[in-house]
Coordinates of C-alpha atoms and ligand atoms in Angstrom, one line a residue:
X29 CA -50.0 -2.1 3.1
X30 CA -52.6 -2.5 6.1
X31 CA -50.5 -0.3 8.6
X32 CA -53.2 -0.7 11.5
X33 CA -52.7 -4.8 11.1
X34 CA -48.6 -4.1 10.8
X35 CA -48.6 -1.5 14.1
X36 CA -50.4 -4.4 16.0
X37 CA -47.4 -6.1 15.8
X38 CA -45.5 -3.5 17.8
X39 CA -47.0 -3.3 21.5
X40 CA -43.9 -0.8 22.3
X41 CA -45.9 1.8 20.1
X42 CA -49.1 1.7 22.1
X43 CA -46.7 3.3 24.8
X44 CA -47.3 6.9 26.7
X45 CA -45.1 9.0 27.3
X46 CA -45.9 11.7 29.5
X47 CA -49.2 10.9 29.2
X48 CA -49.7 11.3 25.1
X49 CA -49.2 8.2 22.6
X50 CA -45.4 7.8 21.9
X51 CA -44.6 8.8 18.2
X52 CA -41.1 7.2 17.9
X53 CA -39.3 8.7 15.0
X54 CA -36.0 7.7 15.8
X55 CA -35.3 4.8 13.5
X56 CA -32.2 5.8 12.2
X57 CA -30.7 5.1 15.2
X58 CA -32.8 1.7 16.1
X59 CA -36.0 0.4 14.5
X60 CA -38.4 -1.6 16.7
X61 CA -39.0 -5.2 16.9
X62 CA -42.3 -6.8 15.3
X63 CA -43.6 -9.4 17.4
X64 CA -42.3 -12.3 15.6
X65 CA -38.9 -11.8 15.9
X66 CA -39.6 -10.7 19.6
X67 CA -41.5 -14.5 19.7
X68 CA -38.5 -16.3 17.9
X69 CA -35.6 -14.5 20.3
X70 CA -38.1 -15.8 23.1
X71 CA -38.4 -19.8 21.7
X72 CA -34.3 -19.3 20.7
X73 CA -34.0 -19.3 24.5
X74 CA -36.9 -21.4 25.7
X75 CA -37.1 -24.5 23.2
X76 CA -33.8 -24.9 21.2
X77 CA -30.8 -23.2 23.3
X78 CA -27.7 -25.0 23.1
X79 CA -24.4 -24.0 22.1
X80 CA -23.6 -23.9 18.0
X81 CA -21.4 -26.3 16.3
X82 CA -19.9 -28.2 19.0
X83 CA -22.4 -31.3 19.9
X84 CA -23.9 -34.1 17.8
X85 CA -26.8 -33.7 20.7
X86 CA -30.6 -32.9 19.5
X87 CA -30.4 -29.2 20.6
X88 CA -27.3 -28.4 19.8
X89 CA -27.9 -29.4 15.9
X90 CA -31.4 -27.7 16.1
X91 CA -29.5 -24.2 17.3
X92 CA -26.5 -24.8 14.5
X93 CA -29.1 -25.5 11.9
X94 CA -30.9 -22.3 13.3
X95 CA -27.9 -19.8 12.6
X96 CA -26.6 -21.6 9.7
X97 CA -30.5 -21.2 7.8
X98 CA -29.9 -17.8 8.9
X99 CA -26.5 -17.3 7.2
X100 CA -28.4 -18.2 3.7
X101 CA -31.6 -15.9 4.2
X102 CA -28.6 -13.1 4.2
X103 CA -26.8 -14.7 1.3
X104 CA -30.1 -14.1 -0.7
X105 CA -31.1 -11.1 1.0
X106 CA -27.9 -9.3 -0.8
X107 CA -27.2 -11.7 -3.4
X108 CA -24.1 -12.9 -2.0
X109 CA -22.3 -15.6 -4.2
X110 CA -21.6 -17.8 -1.1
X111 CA -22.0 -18.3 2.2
X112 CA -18.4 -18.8 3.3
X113 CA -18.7 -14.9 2.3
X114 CA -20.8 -13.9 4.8
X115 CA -19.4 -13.0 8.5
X116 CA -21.3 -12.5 12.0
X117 CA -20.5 -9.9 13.4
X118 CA -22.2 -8.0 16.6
X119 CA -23.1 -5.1 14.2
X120 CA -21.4 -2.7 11.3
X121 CA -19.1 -1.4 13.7
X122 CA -17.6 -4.6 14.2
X123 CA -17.6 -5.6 10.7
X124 CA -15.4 -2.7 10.1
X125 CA -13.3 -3.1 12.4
X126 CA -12.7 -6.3 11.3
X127 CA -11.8 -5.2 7.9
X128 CA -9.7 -2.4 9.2
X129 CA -7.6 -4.9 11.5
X130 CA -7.5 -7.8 9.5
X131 CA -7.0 -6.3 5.9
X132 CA -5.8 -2.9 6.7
X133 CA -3.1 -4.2 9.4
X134 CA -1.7 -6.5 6.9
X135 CA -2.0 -4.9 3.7
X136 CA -1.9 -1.1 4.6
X137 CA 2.0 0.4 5.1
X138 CA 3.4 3.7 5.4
X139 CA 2.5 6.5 2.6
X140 CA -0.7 4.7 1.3
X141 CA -4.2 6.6 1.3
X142 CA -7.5 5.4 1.9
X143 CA -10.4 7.5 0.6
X144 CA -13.9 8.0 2.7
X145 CA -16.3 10.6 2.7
X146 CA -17.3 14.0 4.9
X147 CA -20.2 12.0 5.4
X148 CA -19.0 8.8 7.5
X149 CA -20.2 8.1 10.9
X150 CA -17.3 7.7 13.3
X151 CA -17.7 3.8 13.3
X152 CA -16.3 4.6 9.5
X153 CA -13.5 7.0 10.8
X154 CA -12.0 5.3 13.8
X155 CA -11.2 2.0 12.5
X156 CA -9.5 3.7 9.7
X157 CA -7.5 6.0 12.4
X158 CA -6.6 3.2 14.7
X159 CA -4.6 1.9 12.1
X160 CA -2.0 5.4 12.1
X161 CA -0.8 4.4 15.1
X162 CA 0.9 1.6 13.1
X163 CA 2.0 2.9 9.6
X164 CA 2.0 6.3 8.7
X165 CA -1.6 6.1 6.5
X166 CA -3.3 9.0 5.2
X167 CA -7.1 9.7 4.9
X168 CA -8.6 11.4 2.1
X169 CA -12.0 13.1 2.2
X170 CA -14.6 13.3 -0.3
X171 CA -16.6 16.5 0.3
X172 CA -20.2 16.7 0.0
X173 CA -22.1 19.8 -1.8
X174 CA -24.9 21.9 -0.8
X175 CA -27.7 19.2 -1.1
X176 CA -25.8 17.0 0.9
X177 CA -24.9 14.6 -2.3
X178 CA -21.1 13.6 -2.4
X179 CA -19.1 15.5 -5.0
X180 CA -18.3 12.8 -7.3
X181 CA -15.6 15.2 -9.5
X182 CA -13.9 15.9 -6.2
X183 CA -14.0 11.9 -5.4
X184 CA -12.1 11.0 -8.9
X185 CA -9.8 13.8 -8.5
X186 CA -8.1 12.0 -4.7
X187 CA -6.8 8.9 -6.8
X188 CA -3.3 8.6 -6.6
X189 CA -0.6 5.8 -7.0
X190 CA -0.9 5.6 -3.1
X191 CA -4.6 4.8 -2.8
X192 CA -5.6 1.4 -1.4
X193 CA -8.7 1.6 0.0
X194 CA -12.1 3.2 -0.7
X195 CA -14.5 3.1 2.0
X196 CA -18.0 5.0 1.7
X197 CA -21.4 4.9 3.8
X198 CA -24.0 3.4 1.0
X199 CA -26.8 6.4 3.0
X200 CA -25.9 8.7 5.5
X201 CA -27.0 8.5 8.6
X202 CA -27.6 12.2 9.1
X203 CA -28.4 13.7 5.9
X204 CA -30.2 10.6 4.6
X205 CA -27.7 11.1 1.4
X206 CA -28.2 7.5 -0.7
X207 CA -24.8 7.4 -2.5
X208 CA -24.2 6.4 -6.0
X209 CA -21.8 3.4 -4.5
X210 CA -22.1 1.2 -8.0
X211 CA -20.1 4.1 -9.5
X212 CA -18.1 4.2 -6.4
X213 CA -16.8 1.5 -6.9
X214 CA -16.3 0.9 -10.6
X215 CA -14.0 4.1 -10.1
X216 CA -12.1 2.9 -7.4
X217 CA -12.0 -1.2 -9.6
X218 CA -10.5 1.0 -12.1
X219 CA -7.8 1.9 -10.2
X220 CA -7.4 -1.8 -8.9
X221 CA -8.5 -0.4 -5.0
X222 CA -11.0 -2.5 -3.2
X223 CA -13.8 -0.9 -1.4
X224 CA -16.0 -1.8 1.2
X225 CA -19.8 -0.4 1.7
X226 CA -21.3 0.8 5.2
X227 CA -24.6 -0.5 4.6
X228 CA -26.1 0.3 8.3
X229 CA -28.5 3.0 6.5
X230 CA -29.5 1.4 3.2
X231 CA -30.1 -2.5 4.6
X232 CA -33.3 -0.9 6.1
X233 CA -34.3 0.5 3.1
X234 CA -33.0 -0.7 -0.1
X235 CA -32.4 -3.8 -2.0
X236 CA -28.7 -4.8 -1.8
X237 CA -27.0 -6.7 -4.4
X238 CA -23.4 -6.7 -3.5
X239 CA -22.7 -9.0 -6.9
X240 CA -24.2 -6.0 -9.1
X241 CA -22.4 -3.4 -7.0
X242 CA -19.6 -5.5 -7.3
X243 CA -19.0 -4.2 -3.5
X244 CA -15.5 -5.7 -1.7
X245 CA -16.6 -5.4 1.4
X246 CA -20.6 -4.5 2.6
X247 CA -21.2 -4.1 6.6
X248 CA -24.8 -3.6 8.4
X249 CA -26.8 -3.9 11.8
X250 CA -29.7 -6.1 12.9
X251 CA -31.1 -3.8 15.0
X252 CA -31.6 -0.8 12.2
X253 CA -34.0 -3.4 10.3
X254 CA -36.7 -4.3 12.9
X255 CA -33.7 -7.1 13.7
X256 CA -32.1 -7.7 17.5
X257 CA -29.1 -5.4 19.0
X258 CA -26.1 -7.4 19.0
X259 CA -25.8 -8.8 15.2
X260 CA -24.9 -7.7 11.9
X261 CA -23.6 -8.6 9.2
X262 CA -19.6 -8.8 7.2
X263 CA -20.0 -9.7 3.6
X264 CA -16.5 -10.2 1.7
X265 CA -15.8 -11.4 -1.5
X266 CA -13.4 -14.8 -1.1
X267 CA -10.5 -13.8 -2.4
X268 CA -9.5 -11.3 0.6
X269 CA -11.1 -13.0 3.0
X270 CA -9.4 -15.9 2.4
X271 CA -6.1 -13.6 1.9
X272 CA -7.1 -11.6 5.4
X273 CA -5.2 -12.9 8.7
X274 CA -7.9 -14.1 12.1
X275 CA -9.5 -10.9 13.2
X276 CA -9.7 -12.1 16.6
X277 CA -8.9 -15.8 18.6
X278 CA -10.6 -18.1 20.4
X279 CA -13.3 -21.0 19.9
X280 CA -14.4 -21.9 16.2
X281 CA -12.2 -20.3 14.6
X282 CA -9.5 -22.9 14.4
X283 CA -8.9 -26.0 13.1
X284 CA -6.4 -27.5 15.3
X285 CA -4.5 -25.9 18.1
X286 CA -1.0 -27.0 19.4
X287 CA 1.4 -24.7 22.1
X288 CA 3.6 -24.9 18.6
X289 CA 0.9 -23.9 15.9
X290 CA -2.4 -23.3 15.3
X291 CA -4.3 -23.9 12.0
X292 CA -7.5 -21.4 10.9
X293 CA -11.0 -22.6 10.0
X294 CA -12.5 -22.2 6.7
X295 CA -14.4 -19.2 5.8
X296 CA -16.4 -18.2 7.4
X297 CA -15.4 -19.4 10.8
X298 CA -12.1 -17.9 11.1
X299 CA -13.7 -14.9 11.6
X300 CA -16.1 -15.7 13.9
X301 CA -13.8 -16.1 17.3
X302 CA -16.3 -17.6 20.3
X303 CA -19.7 -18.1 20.7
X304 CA -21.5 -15.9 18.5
X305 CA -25.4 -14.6 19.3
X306 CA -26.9 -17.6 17.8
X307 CA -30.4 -16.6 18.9
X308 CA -29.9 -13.4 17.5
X309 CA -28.9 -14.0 14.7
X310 CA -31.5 -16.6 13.9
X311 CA -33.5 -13.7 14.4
X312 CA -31.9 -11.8 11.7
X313 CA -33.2 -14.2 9.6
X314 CA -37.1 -13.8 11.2
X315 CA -36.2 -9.9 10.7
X316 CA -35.4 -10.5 7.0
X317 CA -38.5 -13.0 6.4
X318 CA -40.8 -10.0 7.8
X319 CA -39.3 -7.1 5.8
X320 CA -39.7 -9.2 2.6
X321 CA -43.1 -10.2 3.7
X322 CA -44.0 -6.4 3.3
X323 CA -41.5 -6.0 0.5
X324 CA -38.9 -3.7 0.9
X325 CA -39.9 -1.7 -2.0
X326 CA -43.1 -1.2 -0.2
X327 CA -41.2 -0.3 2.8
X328 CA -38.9 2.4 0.6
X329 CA -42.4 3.8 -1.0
X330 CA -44.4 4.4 2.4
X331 CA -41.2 6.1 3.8
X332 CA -40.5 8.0 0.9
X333 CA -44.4 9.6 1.3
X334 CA -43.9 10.2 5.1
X335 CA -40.7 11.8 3.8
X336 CA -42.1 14.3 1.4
X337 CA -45.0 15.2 3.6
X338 CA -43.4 16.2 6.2
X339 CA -40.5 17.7 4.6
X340 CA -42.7 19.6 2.4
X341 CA -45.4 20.6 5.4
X342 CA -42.2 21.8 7.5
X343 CA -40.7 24.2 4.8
X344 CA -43.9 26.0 4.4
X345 CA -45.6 25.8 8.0
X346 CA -42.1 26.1 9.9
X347 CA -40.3 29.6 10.0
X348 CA -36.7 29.3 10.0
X349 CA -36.4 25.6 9.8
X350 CA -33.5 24.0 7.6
X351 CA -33.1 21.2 6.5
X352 CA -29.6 19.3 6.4
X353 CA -29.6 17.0 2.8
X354 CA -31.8 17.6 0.4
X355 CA -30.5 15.5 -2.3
X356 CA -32.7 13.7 -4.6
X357 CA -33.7 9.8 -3.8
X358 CA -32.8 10.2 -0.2
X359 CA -33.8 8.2 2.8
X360 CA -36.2 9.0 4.9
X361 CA -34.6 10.8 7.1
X362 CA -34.7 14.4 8.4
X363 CA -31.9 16.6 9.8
X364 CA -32.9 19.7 10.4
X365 CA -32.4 23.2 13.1
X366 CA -34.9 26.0 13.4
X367 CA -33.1 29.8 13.8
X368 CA -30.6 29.5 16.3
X369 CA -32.6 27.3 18.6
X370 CA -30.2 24.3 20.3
X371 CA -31.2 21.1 18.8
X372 CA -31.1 19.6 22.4
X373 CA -33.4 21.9 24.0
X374 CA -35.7 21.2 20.8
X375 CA -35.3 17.0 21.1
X376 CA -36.2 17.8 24.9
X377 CA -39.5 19.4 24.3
X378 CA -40.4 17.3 21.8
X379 CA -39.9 14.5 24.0
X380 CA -42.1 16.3 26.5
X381 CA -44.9 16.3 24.0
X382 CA -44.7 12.3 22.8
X383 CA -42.2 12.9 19.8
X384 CA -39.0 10.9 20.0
X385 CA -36.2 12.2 17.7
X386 CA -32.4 12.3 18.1
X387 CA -30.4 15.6 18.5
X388 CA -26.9 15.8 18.6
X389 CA -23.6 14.8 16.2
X390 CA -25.1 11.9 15.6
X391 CA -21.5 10.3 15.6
X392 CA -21.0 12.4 12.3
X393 CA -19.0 15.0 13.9
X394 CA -16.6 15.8 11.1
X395 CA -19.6 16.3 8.9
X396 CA -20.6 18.6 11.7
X397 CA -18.0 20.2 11.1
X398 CA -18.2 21.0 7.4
X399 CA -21.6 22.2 7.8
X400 CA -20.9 24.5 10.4
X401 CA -22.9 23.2 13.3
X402 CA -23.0 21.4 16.2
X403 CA -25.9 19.4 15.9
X404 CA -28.9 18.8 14.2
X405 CA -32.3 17.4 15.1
X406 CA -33.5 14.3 13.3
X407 CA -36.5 12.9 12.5
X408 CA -36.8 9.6 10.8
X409 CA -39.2 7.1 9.5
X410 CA -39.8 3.4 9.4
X411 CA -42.7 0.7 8.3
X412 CA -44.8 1.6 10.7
X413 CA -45.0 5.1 11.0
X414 CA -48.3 7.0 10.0
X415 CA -49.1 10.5 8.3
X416 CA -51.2 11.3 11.4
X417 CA -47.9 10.9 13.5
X418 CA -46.2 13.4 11.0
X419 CA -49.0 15.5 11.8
X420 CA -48.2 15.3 15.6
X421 CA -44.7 15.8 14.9
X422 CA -45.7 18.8 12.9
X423 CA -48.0 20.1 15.7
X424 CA -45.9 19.7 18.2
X425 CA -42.7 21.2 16.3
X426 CA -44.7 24.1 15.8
X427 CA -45.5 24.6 19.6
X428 CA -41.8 23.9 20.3
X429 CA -40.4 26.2 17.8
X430 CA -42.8 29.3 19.3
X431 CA -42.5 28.4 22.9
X432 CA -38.3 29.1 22.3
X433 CA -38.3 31.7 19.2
Ligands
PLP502 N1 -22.7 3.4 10.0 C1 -23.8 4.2 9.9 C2 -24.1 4.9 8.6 C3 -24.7 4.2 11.0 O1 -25.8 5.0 10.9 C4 -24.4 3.5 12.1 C5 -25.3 3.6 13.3 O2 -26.0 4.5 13.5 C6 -23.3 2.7 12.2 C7 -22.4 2.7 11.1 C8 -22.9 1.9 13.4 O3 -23.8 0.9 13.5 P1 -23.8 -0.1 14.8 O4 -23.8 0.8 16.0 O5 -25.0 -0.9 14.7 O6 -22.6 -0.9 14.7

């Protein structure tokens, strides 16, 4: 992997801030945008704009064909069987939303349980929630144990005649957890519940093949994998999709529309309510073609080595740090607090001295919770990150951690 040649293609990293090169380590929350997908949003909107589906004109065929090559670059990217299975959405949080409504409004009553983990970012919680105001549905919680891996006995043990619905982040956000979601789900099969994968952490970093997971449902963002804001993805096997009601109305969803009735389009257009980002999502697909280029197992093994350096350079040169997840195989990701310092005051100096990270929840509150904290501060890596950042990470964590201790 030439990392000078792939930086190049990132002028937001040749950035100052106060004055000292900008080390952006905050990729979990966004990953930046390579040059050619920045150049294909740019010629979506000066050479082939026109709205999708609805004219027989030049343009309009050029931007249809655009988003519809797009929809099969993600069939293959996860192995989908078909492309009626794969829904736009304007990121995860939509696409589970979408499942929560749609699904869980029809087929979700009083007394039934759905089972998610400690480890869920709220986009996995409040979907789920939203749907107690209507039936009186319970949510069980998978705990997580002291490496931060999900506790698999406890997970078998919440099965019950009222379970319906399994849904589990495929890597955590915070503690960079990958979860063993192929057994997941062959548990939950067993028990005839569907389940559907947050994949907003593991599209960035893993291959996903949703026909060998045998996943239900798999959701993830654009804009975590070097993608636009704005996009993601809904893949859903056919037969609930085609059993699921409209998510939302409007344009392209329907087939014909009368004051009396209104018929649905096919799959996957009945979910896909207005005019979608067409541009966007066409450069979803330019985002795909450029991780593949690399290879995303090439991607996974740089990360990984940024990972273990630095984890392993901040245990021994850090006093007091800890580290939140430890478990084997995770992503490269860091969560972490040094003695009783305030993870926001930390994220602030860092800042100060180049270093981007996020501090905060990190919209995992209820894992928070569990671990006893606040907070955390979180470091995390991507493509194009170098060791010598993690050394000026480390450097300037070390400065940080004296100037408050
Ligand atoms: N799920 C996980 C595990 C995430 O990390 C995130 C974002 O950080 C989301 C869901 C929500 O993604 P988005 O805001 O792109 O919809």
């Amino acid at each position: 992997m030439d990392l000078t040649k792939i930086r190049e293609d990132y002028p937001i990293l040749d950035r100052k801030i106060y004055g000292r090169p900008l080390v952006y380590l905050d990729n979990t929350a966004t990953s930046q945008t390579p040059r050619e997908v920045v150049d294909s949003i740019v010629s979506g909107y000066t050479s082939t704009k026109a709205n999708v589906h609805r004219g027989v004109h030049t343009l309009s065929m050029e931007a249809t064909e655009l988003q519809e090559g797009a929809r099969r670059k993600v069939k293959e990217f996860i192995n989908a069987p078909s492309t009626d299975e794969i829904i736009f959405t304007r990121g995860t949080t939509e696409a589970i939303n979408l499942v929560a409504a749609s699904y869980g409004g029809t087929f979700l009553h009083d007394g039934d349980e759905i089972i998610l983990s400690v480890m869920e970012h709220h986009s996995n919680i409040v979907p789920w929630q939203l749907l107690q105001r209507r039936a009186d549905i319970r949510l069980r919680v998978i705990p997580i144990r002291e490496d931060g891996s999900l506790d698999m006995d406890a997970y078998r043990s919440l099965f019950n005649e009222h379970t319906r619905f399994v849904t589990v982040c495929h890597a955590s956000n915070v503690l960079g957890t990958v979860n063993p979601v192929k057994e997941i789900i062959a548990e939950a099969h067993s028990h005839g519940v569907p389940v559907l994968i947050d994949g907003a952490q593991a599209a960035p970093h893993l291959k996903i093949d949703v026909q060998d997971l045998d996943a239900d449902f798999y959701a993830f963002s654009a804009h975590k994998m070097y993608g636009p804001a704005g996009v993601g993805v809904l893949f859903g096997k056919r037969k609930y999709l085609e059993m699921m009601p409209p998510y939302q109305g409007g344009g392209e969803m329907i087939e014909t529309v009368s004051f009396e009735k209104t018929t649905f389009a096919e799959l996957p257009y009945k979910f896909e309510a207005g005019t979608p980002d067409f541009i966007g999502i066409a450069a979803l697909s330019k985002a795909i073609d450029y991780m593949q280029s690399i290879g995303i197992d090439a991607i996974a093994a740089h990360e990984h080595e940024l990972l273990e350096y630095t984890t392993k350079r901040m245990i021994e040169e850090i006093p007091g740090v800890k580290i939140y997840g430890t478990a084997p195989g995770k992503c490269a990701i860091i969560s972490f607090l040094v003695g009783g310092e305030h993870h926001y005051d930390m994220g602030m100096l860092l800042d100060k001295l180049g270093i981007a990270v996020r501090t905060g929840h990190h919209c995992a509150q209820p894992l928070m919770h569990s671990l006893g904290i606040e907070g955390t501060v979180r470091a995390s890596f991507a493509v194009y990150n170098t060791i010598e950042e993690c050394d000026l990470f480390l450097n300037a964590l070390k400065r940080v951690s004296a100037m408050l201790m």
